[in-house]
Short mmCIF file of C-alpha atoms in Angstrom, two decimals:
data_model
loop_
_atom_site.label_atom_id
_atom_site.label_comp_id
_atom_site.label_asym_id
_atom_site.label_seq_id
_atom_site.Cartn_x
_atom_site.Cartn_y
_atom_site.Cartn_z
CA MET H 1 4.91 -26.37 8.18
CA SER H 2 1.91 -28.59 9.04
CA ASN H 3 -1.29 -27.38 10.64
CA ARG H 4 -0.97 -26.67 14.37
CA TYR H 5 -3.60 -27.36 16.97
CA ALA H 6 -3.67 -26.78 20.72
CA VAL H 7 -5.54 -28.55 23.50
CA ILE H 8 -5.57 -26.82 26.88
CA LEU H 9 -6.53 -28.97 29.85
CA ALA H 10 -8.72 -26.94 32.22
CA ALA H 11 -11.30 -29.36 33.60
CA GLY H 12 -9.94 -29.99 37.10
CA LYS H 13 -11.47 -28.45 40.23
CA GLY H 14 -8.14 -28.20 42.07
CA THR H 15 -9.07 -29.52 45.51
CA ARG H 16 -5.65 -28.73 46.92
CA MET H 17 -6.28 -25.03 46.35
CA LYS H 18 -8.97 -25.27 49.05
CA SER H 19 -10.99 -22.65 47.20
CA LYS H 20 -14.46 -21.96 45.87
CA LEU H 21 -12.81 -20.63 42.74
CA TYR H 22 -11.82 -23.25 40.18
CA LYS H 23 -8.10 -23.71 39.95
CA VAL H 24 -7.37 -22.41 36.45
CA LEU H 25 -9.31 -19.22 37.20
CA HIS H 26 -7.04 -18.20 40.05
CA PRO H 27 -5.20 -15.03 38.99
CA VAL H 28 -1.49 -14.65 38.48
CA CYS H 29 -0.57 -10.99 38.23
CA GLY H 30 -4.14 -10.00 37.43
CA LYS H 31 -4.92 -12.61 34.81
CA ALA H 32 -6.43 -16.08 35.26
CA MET H 33 -3.89 -18.85 34.90
CA VAL H 34 -5.73 -20.38 31.96
CA ASP H 35 -5.82 -16.95 30.28
CA HIS H 36 -2.03 -16.71 30.55
CA VAL H 37 -1.76 -20.11 28.88
CA LEU H 38 -4.22 -19.20 26.12
CA THR H 39 -2.42 -15.91 25.46
CA GLN H 40 0.88 -17.73 24.86
CA VAL H 41 -0.81 -20.32 22.64
CA GLU H 42 -2.50 -17.55 20.60
CA ALA H 43 0.92 -16.06 19.88
CA MET H 44 1.74 -19.17 17.82
CA LYS H 45 -1.33 -18.61 15.64
CA PRO H 46 -2.56 -22.24 15.68
CA THR H 47 -5.28 -23.45 13.30
CA GLN H 48 -7.56 -24.29 16.21
CA ILE H 49 -7.49 -24.06 20.00
CA ILE H 50 -9.66 -26.34 22.12
CA THR H 51 -10.01 -25.93 25.90
CA ILE H 52 -11.15 -28.97 27.82
CA VAL H 53 -13.58 -27.83 30.54
CA GLY H 54 -15.24 -29.60 33.40
CA HIS H 55 -15.59 -28.07 36.85
CA GLY H 56 -16.65 -24.46 36.46
CA ALA H 57 -17.09 -24.95 32.70
CA GLU H 58 -19.35 -21.92 32.25
CA LEU H 59 -17.05 -19.65 34.22
CA VAL H 60 -14.03 -20.74 32.17
CA LYS H 61 -15.95 -20.19 28.93
CA GLU H 62 -17.07 -16.75 30.18
CA ARG H 63 -13.47 -15.85 30.98
CA LEU H 64 -11.96 -16.97 27.68
CA GLY H 65 -14.92 -16.27 25.40
CA SER H 66 -14.64 -16.92 21.67
CA ARG H 67 -10.88 -17.11 21.76
CA SER H 68 -11.16 -20.92 22.07
CA ASP H 69 -13.42 -23.80 21.11
CA TYR H 70 -14.47 -26.08 24.00
CA ALA H 71 -14.99 -29.74 24.83
CA LEU H 72 -16.54 -31.00 28.07
CA GLN H 73 -15.00 -33.59 30.34
CA ALA H 74 -17.99 -34.41 32.50
CA GLU H 75 -16.05 -36.91 34.63
CA GLN H 76 -12.40 -36.31 35.53
CA LEU H 77 -10.86 -39.69 34.65
CA GLY H 78 -7.35 -38.55 33.88
CA THR H 79 -5.35 -36.50 31.38
CA GLY H 80 -5.75 -39.09 28.58
CA HIS H 81 -9.51 -39.07 29.06
CA ALA H 82 -9.48 -35.26 29.00
CA VAL H 83 -7.73 -35.06 25.63
CA LEU H 84 -10.07 -37.72 24.24
CA GLN H 85 -12.96 -35.29 24.72
CA ALA H 86 -11.58 -33.29 21.77
CA LYS H 87 -11.89 -36.30 19.47
CA ASP H 88 -15.02 -35.01 17.63
CA LEU H 89 -13.24 -31.74 16.87
CA LEU H 90 -9.73 -32.97 16.07
CA ALA H 91 -9.53 -36.71 15.30
CA ASN H 92 -9.96 -36.31 11.56
CA GLN H 93 -7.38 -33.47 11.26
CA SER H 94 -3.79 -33.89 10.11
CA GLY H 95 -0.97 -31.90 11.65
CA THR H 96 0.65 -31.35 15.03
CA THR H 97 -1.19 -30.91 18.27
CA VAL H 98 0.24 -29.39 21.43
CA VAL H 99 -1.37 -30.49 24.66
CA LEU H 100 -0.71 -28.35 27.73
CA SER H 101 -2.18 -27.69 31.16
CA GLY H 102 -4.23 -24.65 32.07
CA ASP H 103 -2.39 -24.33 35.39
CA THR H 104 1.06 -23.58 33.90
CA PRO H 105 0.89 -19.74 33.64
CA LEU H 106 4.61 -19.23 33.25
CA LEU H 107 5.01 -21.21 30.05
CA THR H 108 5.98 -18.87 27.13
CA SER H 109 5.17 -18.89 23.41
CA ALA H 110 8.98 -18.85 22.74
CA THR H 111 9.37 -22.22 24.49
CA LEU H 112 6.32 -23.62 22.67
CA GLU H 113 7.78 -22.50 19.33
CA GLN H 114 11.05 -24.26 20.20
CA LEU H 115 9.11 -27.39 21.12
CA PHE H 116 7.25 -27.36 17.78
CA ALA H 117 10.45 -26.81 15.81
CA PHE H 118 12.26 -29.69 17.59
CA HIS H 119 9.28 -31.96 17.08
CA GLU H 120 9.06 -31.20 13.38
CA GLU H 121 12.80 -31.47 12.88
CA LYS H 122 12.85 -34.93 14.47
CA GLN H 123 9.68 -35.97 12.55
CA ALA H 124 8.51 -37.46 15.80
CA ALA H 125 5.19 -38.98 16.68
CA VAL H 126 5.38 -37.27 20.10
CA THR H 127 7.75 -34.89 21.77
CA VAL H 128 7.49 -34.27 25.47
CA LEU H 129 8.62 -30.97 26.97
CA THR H 130 10.92 -31.64 29.90
CA ALA H 131 13.00 -29.75 32.45
CA GLN H 132 15.73 -30.46 34.97
CA ALA H 133 14.46 -30.17 38.55
CA ASN H 134 16.59 -29.85 41.62
CA ASP H 135 13.76 -31.51 43.53
CA PRO H 136 11.64 -33.67 41.17
CA THR H 137 9.15 -34.74 43.89
CA GLY H 138 5.64 -34.87 42.57
CA TYR H 139 6.58 -34.79 38.91
CA GLY H 140 6.50 -37.59 36.35
CA ARG H 141 10.05 -38.82 35.53
CA ILE H 142 11.51 -39.07 32.03
CA ILE H 143 13.05 -42.53 31.65
CA ARG H 144 15.60 -42.79 28.84
CA ASP H 145 17.61 -45.69 27.50
CA GLU H 146 21.42 -45.80 27.29
CA GLN H 147 21.39 -43.91 24.01
CA GLY H 148 19.28 -41.13 25.56
CA ASN H 149 16.07 -42.09 23.76
CA VAL H 150 12.85 -41.61 25.70
CA MET H 151 11.42 -44.94 26.85
CA LYS H 152 8.54 -43.84 29.01
CA ILE H 153 7.27 -41.36 31.57
CA VAL H 154 6.65 -42.71 35.07
CA GLU H 155 4.34 -40.93 37.48
CA GLN H 156 5.57 -40.33 41.01
CA LYS H 157 3.24 -42.92 42.61
CA ASP H 158 4.23 -45.58 40.08
CA ALA H 159 7.99 -44.98 40.13
CA THR H 160 10.59 -47.36 41.53
CA SER H 161 13.25 -45.93 43.82
CA GLN H 162 15.67 -45.85 40.90
CA GLU H 163 13.16 -44.07 38.64
CA ALA H 164 12.24 -41.63 41.40
CA ALA H 165 15.85 -40.50 41.59
CA VAL H 166 15.73 -39.20 37.99
CA LYS H 167 15.69 -35.36 37.92
CA GLU H 168 14.50 -34.84 34.36
CA ILE H 169 10.76 -34.25 34.76
CA ASN H 170 7.71 -34.13 32.61
CA THR H 171 6.24 -30.63 32.38
CA GLY H 172 2.84 -31.89 31.20
CA THR H 173 3.25 -30.28 27.77
CA TYR H 174 3.53 -32.40 24.61
CA CYS H 175 3.59 -32.21 20.83
CA PHE H 176 1.77 -35.10 19.03
CA ASP H 177 1.15 -36.17 15.49
CA ASN H 178 -2.56 -35.53 15.69
CA ALA H 179 -3.80 -38.69 13.93
CA LEU H 180 -1.47 -40.95 15.93
CA LEU H 181 -2.53 -39.24 19.17
CA PHE H 182 -6.19 -40.10 18.83
CA ASP H 183 -5.46 -43.60 17.59
CA ALA H 184 -3.29 -44.25 20.69
CA LEU H 185 -5.81 -42.64 23.05
CA GLY H 186 -8.24 -45.46 22.11
CA GLN H 187 -5.72 -47.98 23.49
CA ILE H 188 -4.88 -46.62 26.97
CA THR H 189 -6.16 -48.28 30.11
CA THR H 190 -6.52 -47.49 33.83
CA ASP H 191 -3.97 -50.09 34.94
CA ASN H 192 -2.04 -47.74 37.30
CA ALA H 193 -1.95 -46.55 40.91
CA GLN H 194 -4.46 -43.80 40.27
CA GLY H 195 -6.91 -45.83 38.24
CA GLU H 196 -6.92 -43.08 35.57
CA TYR H 197 -6.32 -42.80 31.86
CA TYR H 198 -2.82 -41.31 31.69
CA LEU H 199 -1.91 -39.27 28.62
CA THR H 200 1.70 -40.35 29.28
CA ASP H 201 0.76 -43.92 28.32
CA VAL H 202 0.38 -42.71 24.74
CA LEU H 203 4.18 -42.39 24.53
CA GLU H 204 4.79 -45.99 25.36
CA ILE H 205 2.06 -47.13 22.97
CA LEU H 206 3.55 -45.14 20.10
CA GLN H 207 7.08 -46.28 20.89
CA LYS H 208 6.11 -49.92 20.86
CA ALA H 209 4.43 -49.36 17.52
CA GLY H 210 7.78 -48.21 16.12
CA HIS H 211 7.15 -44.48 16.10
CA THR H 212 9.70 -41.86 17.16
CA VAL H 213 9.31 -40.53 20.70
CA THR H 214 11.52 -37.55 21.66
CA ALA H 215 11.94 -35.09 24.47
CA TYR H 216 12.91 -31.37 24.32
CA GLN H 217 14.36 -29.97 27.51
CA MET H 218 13.47 -26.35 28.18
CA ALA H 219 16.13 -23.95 29.42
CA ASP H 220 14.21 -22.39 32.30
CA PHE H 221 12.73 -24.74 34.87
CA ASP H 222 10.53 -21.94 36.27
CA GLU H 223 8.36 -22.06 33.14
CA SER H 224 7.32 -25.61 34.05
CA LEU H 225 5.71 -24.64 37.35
CA GLY H 226 2.29 -26.17 37.70
CA VAL H 227 0.03 -24.50 40.25
CA ASN H 228 -1.74 -27.05 42.47
CA ASP H 229 -1.92 -25.15 45.79
CA ARG H 230 -1.65 -21.67 47.28
CA VAL H 231 2.09 -22.08 47.90
CA ALA H 232 2.69 -22.68 44.19
CA LEU H 233 0.28 -19.85 43.33
CA ALA H 234 2.34 -17.42 45.43
CA GLN H 235 5.51 -18.68 43.73
CA ALA H 236 3.93 -18.23 40.30
CA ASN H 237 2.92 -14.65 41.13
CA GLN H 238 6.45 -13.86 42.34
CA LEU H 239 8.09 -15.33 39.23
CA MET H 240 5.60 -13.66 36.88
CA GLN H 241 6.03 -10.31 38.65
CA ALA H 242 9.82 -10.49 38.21
CA ARG H 243 9.30 -11.28 34.50
CA ILE H 244 6.86 -8.42 34.00
CA ASN H 245 9.04 -5.86 35.82
CA ARG H 246 12.11 -6.99 33.87
CA LYS H 247 10.23 -6.46 30.61
CA HIS H 248 9.36 -2.92 31.63
CA MET H 249 12.91 -2.17 32.70
CA LEU H 250 14.25 -3.42 29.36
CA ASN H 251 11.72 -1.05 27.72
CA GLY H 252 13.13 1.99 29.55
CA VAL H 253 11.17 2.15 32.80
CA SER H 254 13.07 2.86 36.06
CA PHE H 255 12.15 1.11 39.32
CA MET H 256 13.34 2.30 42.72
CA ASP H 257 12.65 -1.21 44.15
CA ALA H 258 11.35 -3.64 41.57
CA ALA H 259 10.88 -6.41 44.17
CA SER H 260 8.29 -4.39 46.05
CA THR H 261 6.42 -3.16 42.97
CA TYR H 262 3.32 -5.02 41.80
CA ILE H 263 2.37 -4.68 38.12
CA GLU H 264 -0.26 -6.80 36.44
CA ALA H 265 0.20 -8.51 33.13
CA ASP H 266 -1.71 -6.14 30.84
CA VAL H 267 -0.30 -2.85 32.18
CA GLU H 268 1.57 -0.66 29.67
CA ILE H 269 4.29 1.86 30.70
CA GLY H 270 6.17 4.38 28.54
CA SER H 271 9.88 4.90 28.61
CA ASP H 272 11.65 7.23 31.12
CA THR H 273 8.82 6.75 33.62
CA VAL H 274 9.98 6.25 37.20
CA ILE H 275 8.14 3.90 39.57
CA GLU H 276 8.87 4.09 43.27
CA ALA H 277 8.62 1.28 45.85
CA GLY H 278 5.28 -0.19 46.82
CA VAL H 279 3.41 0.98 43.73
CA VAL H 280 0.52 -1.18 42.52
CA LEU H 281 -0.58 -1.03 38.86
CA ARG H 282 -3.60 -3.11 37.94
CA GLY H 283 -5.84 -4.11 35.05
CA LYS H 284 -5.64 -2.34 31.69
CA THR H 285 -3.72 0.64 33.04
CA LYS H 286 -1.67 2.61 30.50
CA ILE H 287 1.06 4.99 31.72
CA GLY H 288 2.80 7.31 29.32
CA GLU H 289 6.37 8.49 29.04
CA ASP H 290 8.29 10.62 31.56
CA CYS H 291 5.80 10.03 34.38
CA TYR H 292 6.65 9.82 38.07
CA ILE H 293 4.66 7.47 40.29
CA THR H 294 5.65 7.80 43.87
CA ALA H 295 5.68 5.24 46.66
CA HIS H 296 2.47 3.35 47.55
CA SER H 297 0.32 4.75 44.75
CA GLU H 298 -2.32 2.43 43.33
CA ILE H 299 -3.62 2.84 39.77
CA VAL H 300 -6.39 0.62 38.35
CA ASP H 301 -7.73 0.46 34.78
CA SER H 302 -6.68 4.05 34.13
CA VAL H 303 -4.85 6.09 31.52
CA ILE H 304 -2.01 8.27 32.72
CA GLU H 305 -0.65 10.41 29.86
CA ASP H 306 2.93 11.73 29.42
CA HIS H 307 4.70 13.92 32.04
CA VAL H 308 2.25 13.18 34.85
CA THR H 309 3.12 12.90 38.52
CA ILE H 310 1.07 10.73 40.88
CA LYS H 311 2.03 11.09 44.54
CA GLN H 312 0.90 8.47 47.01
CA SER H 313 -2.65 8.38 45.58
CA VAL H 314 -5.34 6.01 44.31
CA VAL H 315 -6.57 6.28 40.76
CA GLU H 316 -9.45 4.06 39.53
CA GLU H 317 -10.94 3.90 36.02
CA SER H 318 -9.89 7.48 35.30
CA ILE H 319 -7.75 9.49 32.93
CA VAL H 320 -5.03 11.95 33.87
CA ARG H 321 -3.84 14.09 30.99
CA LYS H 322 -0.41 15.50 30.17
CA PHE H 323 1.57 17.58 32.71
CA ALA H 324 -1.05 17.12 35.44
CA ASP H 325 -0.13 16.17 38.97
CA VAL H 326 -2.20 14.28 41.56
CA GLY H 327 -1.67 13.99 45.31
CA PRO H 328 -0.39 13.26 47.75
CA PHE H 329 -3.27 11.28 49.22
CA ALA H 330 -5.78 12.04 46.48
CA HIS H 331 -8.43 9.58 45.30
CA LEU H 332 -9.63 9.61 41.70
CA ARG H 333 -12.74 7.45 41.49
CA PRO H 334 -14.27 6.07 38.28
CA GLN H 335 -14.87 8.50 35.40
CA ALA H 336 -12.59 11.24 36.68
CA ASP H 337 -11.09 13.10 33.73
CA ILE H 338 -8.19 15.27 34.86
CA GLY H 339 -7.15 17.75 32.15
CA GLU H 340 -3.72 18.94 31.09
CA LYS H 341 -1.71 20.84 33.68
CA VAL H 342 -4.39 20.32 36.34
CA HIS H 343 -3.33 20.19 39.97
CA ILE H 344 -5.14 17.78 42.30
CA GLY H 345 -3.78 18.26 45.77
CA ASN H 346 -3.78 16.37 49.02
CA PHE H 347 -6.95 14.79 50.30
CA VAL H 348 -8.94 15.61 47.21
CA GLU H 349 -11.55 13.15 45.92
CA VAL H 350 -12.85 13.30 42.35
CA LYS H 351 -15.66 11.13 40.94
CA LYS H 352 -17.42 11.24 37.58
CA ALA H 353 -16.07 14.73 36.91
CA SER H 354 -14.18 16.45 34.14
CA ILE H 355 -11.65 19.09 35.17
CA GLY H 356 -10.36 21.45 32.52
CA GLU H 357 -6.82 22.52 31.64
CA GLY H 358 -4.90 24.43 34.29
CA THR H 359 -7.53 24.14 36.98
CA LYS H 360 -6.31 23.79 40.61
CA VAL H 361 -8.08 21.72 43.26
CA GLY H 362 -5.64 22.15 46.06
CA HIS H 363 -6.80 20.23 49.13
CA LEU H 364 -9.57 18.78 51.28
CA THR H 365 -12.15 18.91 48.53
CA TYR H 366 -14.77 16.60 47.01
CA VAL H 367 -15.68 17.02 43.32
CA GLY H 368 -18.44 14.69 42.16
CA ASP H 369 -20.74 14.70 39.09
CA ALA H 370 -19.33 17.96 37.75
CA THR H 371 -17.83 19.61 34.72
CA LEU H 372 -15.11 22.23 35.53
CA GLY H 373 -13.64 24.44 32.83
CA LYS H 374 -10.18 25.89 32.43
CA GLU H 375 -8.05 27.86 34.88
CA ILE H 376 -10.43 27.58 37.84
CA ASN H 377 -9.29 27.87 41.42
CA VAL H 378 -11.17 25.60 43.84
CA GLY H 379 -10.60 26.68 47.42
CA CYS H 380 -9.80 24.37 50.36
CA GLY H 381 -12.70 22.47 51.82
CA THR H 382 -15.05 22.85 48.87
CA VAL H 383 -17.77 20.20 48.55
CA PHE H 384 -19.75 19.53 45.43
CA VAL H 385 -23.02 18.37 47.01
CA ASN H 386 -24.29 16.07 44.30
CA TYR H 387 -26.61 13.62 46.06
CA ASP H 388 -30.06 14.42 47.45
CA GLY H 389 -30.63 11.03 48.98
CA LYS H 390 -32.19 9.54 45.87
CA ASN H 391 -30.63 11.06 42.73
CA LYS H 392 -27.25 12.43 41.66
CA HIS H 393 -27.15 15.95 40.17
CA HIS H 394 -24.63 17.72 37.97
CA THR H 395 -22.70 20.94 38.47
CA VAL H 396 -21.05 23.07 35.75
CA ILE H 397 -18.31 25.59 36.57
CA GLY H 398 -17.24 27.96 33.84
CA ASP H 399 -13.69 28.90 32.80
CA HIS H 400 -11.61 31.21 35.02
CA SER H 401 -13.98 30.99 37.99
CA PHE H 402 -12.99 31.29 41.61
CA ILE H 403 -14.51 29.12 44.36
CA GLY H 404 -13.80 30.37 47.85
CA SER H 405 -12.69 28.04 50.60
CA GLY H 406 -15.37 26.16 52.43
CA THR H 407 -17.96 26.53 49.67
CA ASN H 408 -20.79 23.99 49.41
CA ILE H 409 -22.15 23.80 45.86
CA VAL H 410 -25.56 22.14 46.01
CA ALA H 411 -26.25 20.61 42.62
CA PRO H 412 -27.72 21.18 40.15
CA VAL H 413 -25.92 24.51 39.80
CA THR H 414 -24.21 26.35 36.92
CA MET H 415 -21.53 28.95 37.52
CA ALA H 416 -20.84 31.02 34.40
CA PRO H 417 -17.26 31.80 33.38
CA ASN H 418 -15.43 34.44 35.45
CA SER H 419 -17.79 34.08 38.39
CA ALA H 420 -16.90 33.54 42.04
CA THR H 421 -18.15 32.41 45.43
CA ALA H 422 -17.26 33.93 48.75
CA ALA H 423 -15.56 31.67 51.28
CA GLY H 424 -18.02 29.72 53.50
CA SER H 425 -20.97 30.05 51.08
CA THR H 426 -23.61 27.43 50.39
CA ILE H 427 -24.54 27.90 46.75
CA THR H 428 -27.99 26.70 45.63
CA GLU H 429 -28.66 28.91 42.61
CA ASP H 430 -26.95 29.58 39.27
CA ILE H 431 -24.35 32.36 39.16
CA SER H 432 -24.01 34.65 36.11
CA GLU H 433 -20.73 35.85 34.63
CA HIS H 434 -18.64 38.33 36.62
CA THR H 435 -20.90 37.77 39.68
CA LEU H 436 -19.69 37.13 43.22
CA ALA H 437 -22.11 34.90 45.12
CA ILE H 438 -22.21 35.32 48.89
CA ALA H 439 -24.44 32.82 50.69
CA ARG H 440 -23.63 32.88 54.41
CA ALA H 441 -25.09 34.39 57.60
CA ARG H 442 -23.81 37.84 58.50
CA GLN H 443 -21.38 37.84 61.44
CA VAL H 444 -22.65 39.29 64.71
CA ASN H 445 -20.22 39.99 67.60
CA LYS H 446 -21.68 39.76 71.16
CA LEU H 447 -19.45 41.63 73.60
CA ASP H 448 -18.43 39.75 76.78
CA LEU H 449 -20.58 36.73 75.89
CA ALA H 450 -17.56 34.48 75.50
CA LYS H 451 -17.09 34.61 79.28
CA LYS H 452 -20.14 32.38 79.68
CA ILE H 453 -18.62 29.58 77.64
CA PRO H 454 -17.47 26.83 80.04
CA TYR H 455 -13.99 26.78 78.42
CA PHE H 456 -13.27 30.24 79.81
CA GLU H 457 -14.75 29.70 83.31
#
């Protein structure tokens, strides 16, 4: 097998997107379109990958990093001109080069492998990846002779009525003999309706020179989708979501309603986990086996270990350990570490806090900037008062402690193991082991005074 190279075209601004964000950086299921393309190319392990950048070059480079080399297309003069910018990096190399667009996020490495194999089998100078379209409007048409050989590709604006009726379309992905590619690029002109250097003209140049030009038709037209506007972006998201959810189902994950469940591309889910309708899973989230995620929960960049239940809650940049349960209507904010068998109940918010094994935080409580040990009971309405208006302060609660309902713990405070607070207390000092802290005003009953309250008048 010869050396393989890849050129990803990502220089266009994408004016039809009507966006301040450059087209190839628009996300599809949580990942920039050009990142999807690069990920599939990387799976083929090519010798070198070159991304052609132009508009938003620094942002594209920042997004892709060292995974690719780069060439700059300062002026957008067409696809042929774009590939020519890689000349200094590739022109002297021998092998096969695949050229593909950075706005085709649905294209798979499996299809690219099939394209390479067909190209090499046919010993072709160029092989174009094609698809059958029910509605070919807007696509370049594949024009074949009577024997089925590829004669040329005609762009929509240059097509005759007979050519426009052809339904086999150009997907914008090609395999080239690398040396022949750069030789032909030096011969293309702007003699067309757009006044641009078309990469498709290379096919005709090579054919006239007696080289073999072939086409490989992909099985799934959806993979060919190029995103040029928000309508196509929504379609790409829908198709990608169906693909992602199908992958998880085949790996043993159950969905109550897959069509209403949004899962981003890098999310991992273990087998026998159940996902209810309306769930949103984002970023680098990892969910273990035998978990239950109920309707309308949102989990972002978090780790959910095995046998965890999340009920209608939001979890951000946190970890929930085995056999814990969260919710309903809880909010785990960044750096929450929920230990094994911990119960986080309804309307509980946890931020930058570690909660030890078996601890229960039942309801209507805020835990921030704190370390809680094992087997602690946190009463309803407890507030960890961590902010003094300028700085955040830390609270430590020892194992087997009891925090009475309505307690305010004004950090920094340390409660030793086996200590307790009385309900309604405001705690401002450390509490030693086996100590009950009572910090509230003593109740005084005034006989008959209630009669003077307007409510009773």
